Amino acid sequence: MRLTRRDALVALGATGLAGAGVGAGVLAFDDGSPADGDDETGADALLRSLAAAAEVLYPSGVEGVEEFVETYSLGRVRGRETYREGLRRAVSDLDAAARAWYGAPYADLDRDTRESVLRELGADTADADPEGRRGERIRYYVVEELLYAFYASPTGGRLAGIENPVGYPGGVESYRRGPEAARTGSERGDDSGDGGESP
């Protein structure tokens, strides 16, 4: 299964930001200039950390994660200074915890260790709160945003059995097939009994 830039744009459409103008290769911070990729809070480091978190949160067979996360994240922050600063702070906290506990930036850790960092921060069980404690902010800006992006995309939605995620213009085909087709895998939705597998 491969995530694409189109998947990210559809997920952005579900948030109401489809026209936000994604496509820039960098995030701008503070004075509007591109952030320094060597800075731990720079755009490159931020996007690497988000992609690394997505690799933990998404099913292991998913490809195209970096491009998907970059497109979605750039669209989410464009023109939203408060959100952008909250995201930067949450990712910086995630990276700082990884450095303190495991001696390396979050994105440089192996998948199992990255998962451990999220759990140790409580981001797997915390209530999402953009103004809350560290784990709550990471839950809000990193975990929930990345999961929302994945399951609001056509590719992620199909994996979860959601035929048409919000914002995806694919309803006509499934409308013609009916609900049984989605459950049985049958193209016309007939109840002949040979059915295919249920999800």
CSV table of C-alpha atoms in Angstrom, one decimal:
chain,number,residue,atom,x,y,z
A,1,MET,CA,0.0,0.0,0.0
A,2,ARG,CA,1.4,3.4,-1.0
A,3,LEU,CA,0.4,6.8,0.2
A,4,THR,CA,0.6,9.6,-2.3
A,5,ARG,CA,0.6,13.3,-2.4
A,6,ARG,CA,-3.0,13.0,-3.7
A,7,ASP,CA,-3.9,11.1,-0.5
A,8,ALA,CA,-2.5,14.0,1.5
A,9,LEU,CA,-4.4,16.6,-0.4
A,10,VAL,CA,-7.7,14.7,0.1
A,11,ALA,CA,-6.9,14.5,3.8
A,12,LEU,CA,-6.3,18.2,3.8
A,13,GLY,CA,-9.6,18.7,2.0
A,14,ALA,CA,-11.3,16.9,4.9
A,15,THR,CA,-9.9,19.6,7.2
A,16,GLY,CA,-11.2,22.4,5.0
A,17,LEU,CA,-7.6,23.3,3.9
A,18,ALA,CA,-7.6,21.9,0.4
A,19,GLY,CA,-6.8,25.3,-1.1
A,20,ALA,CA,-4.1,26.1,1.4
A,21,GLY,CA,-1.4,26.0,-1.3
A,22,VAL,CA,0.9,23.1,-0.4
A,23,GLY,CA,3.9,22.3,-2.4
A,24,ALA,CA,6.6,24.4,-0.9
A,25,GLY,CA,9.7,22.3,0.0
A,26,VAL,CA,10.2,24.1,3.3
A,27,LEU,CA,8.4,25.4,6.3
A,28,ALA,CA,8.8,29.1,7.2
A,29,PHE,CA,9.3,30.1,10.8
A,30,ASP,CA,9.4,33.3,12.7
A,31,ASP,CA,10.6,35.9,10.1
A,32,GLY,CA,9.2,34.0,7.2
A,33,SER,CA,12.5,32.6,6.0
A,34,PRO,CA,13.1,28.9,5.5
A,35,ALA,CA,14.2,27.2,8.7
A,36,ASP,CA,17.7,25.9,8.8
A,37,GLY,CA,17.7,22.2,8.2
A,38,ASP,CA,20.7,21.8,10.6
A,39,ASP,CA,18.7,23.3,13.5
A,40,GLU,CA,16.9,20.8,15.6
A,41,THR,CA,13.7,22.9,15.3
A,42,GLY,CA,14.2,23.5,11.6
A,43,ALA,CA,11.8,22.4,8.9
A,44,ASP,CA,13.8,19.4,7.7
A,45,ALA,CA,14.3,18.1,11.2
A,46,LEU,CA,10.6,18.7,12.0
A,47,LEU,CA,9.4,16.9,8.9
A,48,ARG,CA,11.8,14.0,9.6
A,49,SER,CA,10.5,13.6,13.1
A,50,LEU,CA,6.9,13.7,11.9
A,51,ALA,CA,7.6,11.1,9.3
A,52,ALA,CA,9.4,8.9,11.8
A,53,ALA,CA,6.4,9.1,14.1
A,54,ALA,CA,4.1,8.2,11.2
A,55,GLU,CA,6.2,5.1,10.5
A,56,VAL,CA,5.4,4.0,14.1
A,57,LEU,CA,1.7,4.9,13.9
A,58,TYR,CA,0.9,3.6,10.4
A,59,PRO,CA,0.8,-0.1,9.4
A,60,SER,CA,4.2,-1.4,8.6
A,61,GLY,CA,3.5,-2.2,4.9
A,62,VAL,CA,2.7,1.4,4.0
A,63,GLU,CA,5.1,3.2,1.6
A,64,GLY,CA,5.4,6.9,0.6
A,65,VAL,CA,5.1,8.1,4.2
A,66,GLU,CA,7.6,10.9,3.9
A,67,GLU,CA,6.0,12.6,0.9
A,68,PHE,CA,2.5,12.1,2.4
A,69,VAL,CA,3.5,13.6,5.8
A,70,GLU,CA,5.4,16.5,4.2
A,71,THR,CA,2.5,17.5,1.9
A,72,TYR,CA,-0.1,17.2,4.7
A,73,SER,CA,2.0,19.0,7.3
A,74,LEU,CA,2.9,21.9,5.0
A,75,GLY,CA,-0.8,22.3,4.2
A,76,ARG,CA,-1.8,22.3,7.8
A,77,VAL,CA,0.6,25.0,9.0
A,78,ARG,CA,0.4,27.4,6.1
A,79,GLY,CA,-1.1,30.7,7.3
A,80,ARG,CA,-1.8,29.3,10.8
A,81,GLU,CA,0.9,30.7,13.0
A,82,THR,CA,-0.5,29.5,16.4
A,83,TYR,CA,-0.9,26.0,15.1
A,84,ARG,CA,2.6,26.0,13.5
A,85,GLU,CA,4.2,27.1,16.7
A,86,GLY,CA,2.3,24.5,18.7
A,87,LEU,CA,3.4,21.8,16.2
A,88,ARG,CA,7.0,23.0,16.4
A,89,ARG,CA,7.0,23.0,20.2
A,90,ALA,CA,5.4,19.5,20.4
A,91,VAL,CA,7.9,18.0,17.9
A,92,SER,CA,10.8,19.7,19.7
A,93,ASP,CA,9.6,18.2,23.0
A,94,LEU,CA,9.4,14.7,21.4
A,95,ASP,CA,12.9,15.1,20.0
A,96,ALA,CA,14.3,16.4,23.3
A,97,ALA,CA,12.9,13.4,25.1
A,98,ALA,CA,14.5,11.0,22.6
A,99,ARG,CA,17.9,12.8,23.0
A,100,ALA,CA,17.7,12.7,26.8
A,101,TRP,CA,16.6,9.1,27.1
A,102,TYR,CA,18.2,7.4,24.1
A,103,GLY,CA,21.0,9.8,23.1
A,104,ALA,CA,19.8,10.5,19.6
A,105,PRO,CA,17.3,12.6,17.7
A,106,TYR,CA,13.8,11.0,17.5
A,107,ALA,CA,14.1,10.4,13.7
A,108,ASP,CA,17.4,8.5,14.1
A,109,LEU,CA,16.0,5.9,16.5
A,110,ASP,CA,14.8,2.5,15.3
A,111,ARG,CA,11.1,2.0,15.1
A,112,ASP,CA,10.7,0.1,18.4
A,113,THR,CA,12.6,2.7,20.3
A,114,ARG,CA,10.5,5.5,18.7
A,115,GLU,CA,7.3,3.7,19.8
A,116,SER,CA,8.8,3.4,23.3
A,117,VAL,CA,9.4,7.2,23.4
A,118,LEU,CA,5.8,7.9,22.5
A,119,ARG,CA,4.6,5.5,25.2
A,120,GLU,CA,7.0,6.8,27.9
A,121,LEU,CA,5.7,10.3,27.1
A,122,GLY,CA,2.2,9.0,27.6
A,123,ALA,CA,1.2,10.1,24.1
A,124,ASP,CA,-0.5,6.8,23.5
A,125,THR,CA,-3.1,7.3,26.3
A,126,ALA,CA,-3.1,11.1,27.0
A,127,ASP,CA,-6.0,13.3,26.2
A,128,ALA,CA,-5.2,15.5,23.2
A,129,ASP,CA,-4.8,19.1,24.4
A,130,PRO,CA,-2.9,21.8,22.4
A,131,GLU,CA,-2.4,23.7,25.6
A,132,GLY,CA,-1.8,20.8,27.9
A,133,ARG,CA,1.2,19.0,29.3
A,134,ARG,CA,4.0,17.6,27.1
A,135,GLY,CA,2.3,14.2,26.4
A,136,GLU,CA,-1.1,15.8,25.7
A,137,ARG,CA,0.4,18.3,23.3
A,138,ILE,CA,2.3,15.5,21.5
A,139,ARG,CA,-0.9,13.5,21.4
A,140,TYR,CA,-2.7,16.5,19.8
A,141,TYR,CA,-0.1,17.8,17.3
A,142,VAL,CA,1.7,14.6,16.4
A,143,VAL,CA,-0.3,11.4,17.1
A,144,GLU,CA,-3.8,12.5,16.3
A,145,GLU,CA,-2.9,14.7,13.4
A,146,LEU,CA,-1.0,11.9,11.7
A,147,LEU,CA,-3.7,9.3,12.4
A,148,TYR,CA,-6.4,11.7,11.1
A,149,ALA,CA,-4.4,12.4,7.9
A,150,PHE,CA,-3.9,8.6,7.3
A,151,TYR,CA,-7.5,7.6,7.9
A,152,ALA,CA,-9.0,10.6,6.1
A,153,SER,CA,-7.0,9.7,2.9
A,154,PRO,CA,-8.5,7.3,0.4
A,155,THR,CA,-5.6,4.8,0.9
A,156,GLY,CA,-5.8,4.8,4.7
A,157,GLY,CA,-9.6,4.8,4.5
A,158,ARG,CA,-9.7,1.6,2.4
A,159,LEU,CA,-7.5,-0.1,4.9
A,160,ALA,CA,-9.9,0.7,7.7
A,161,GLY,CA,-12.9,-0.3,5.6
A,162,ILE,CA,-14.1,3.3,5.1
A,163,GLU,CA,-15.1,3.3,1.5
A,164,ASN,CA,-15.3,7.1,1.1
A,165,PRO,CA,-13.4,9.2,3.7
A,166,VAL,CA,-14.7,12.7,4.2
A,167,GLY,CA,-13.7,14.9,1.3
A,168,TYR,CA,-13.1,12.1,-1.1
A,169,PRO,CA,-15.2,12.4,-4.3
A,170,GLY,CA,-15.7,8.6,-4.9
A,171,GLY,CA,-19.2,8.1,-3.7
A,172,VAL,CA,-20.9,7.3,-7.0
A,173,GLU,CA,-19.1,4.0,-7.6
A,174,SER,CA,-19.8,2.7,-4.1
A,175,TYR,CA,-23.4,4.0,-4.2
A,176,ARG,CA,-24.0,1.8,-7.2
A,177,ARG,CA,-22.5,-1.3,-5.6
A,178,GLY,CA,-24.3,-0.9,-2.3
A,179,PRO,CA,-23.1,-1.7,1.2
A,180,GLU,CA,-22.8,-5.5,0.8
A,181,ALA,CA,-20.0,-5.0,-1.8
A,182,ALA,CA,-17.8,-3.3,0.7
A,183,ARG,CA,-18.3,-6.0,3.3
A,184,THR,CA,-18.0,-9.0,1.0
A,185,GLY,CA,-15.6,-7.7,-1.6
A,186,SER,CA,-18.2,-8.6,-4.3
A,187,GLU,CA,-18.3,-6.1,-7.1
A,188,ARG,CA,-22.1,-5.9,-7.4
A,189,GLY,CA,-23.1,-6.5,-3.8
A,190,ASP,CA,-25.1,-9.7,-4.5
A,191,ASP,CA,-25.8,-12.1,-1.7
A,192,SER,CA,-24.9,-15.3,-3.5
A,193,GLY,CA,-23.2,-16.7,-0.4
A,194,ASP,CA,-19.7,-17.1,-1.9
A,195,GLY,CA,-19.0,-13.7,-0.7
A,196,GLY,CA,-15.3,-13.0,-0.2
A,197,GLU,CA,-13.9,-12.2,3.2
A,198,SER,CA,-15.3,-9.8,5.7
A,199,PRO,CA,-12.9,-7.2,7.0
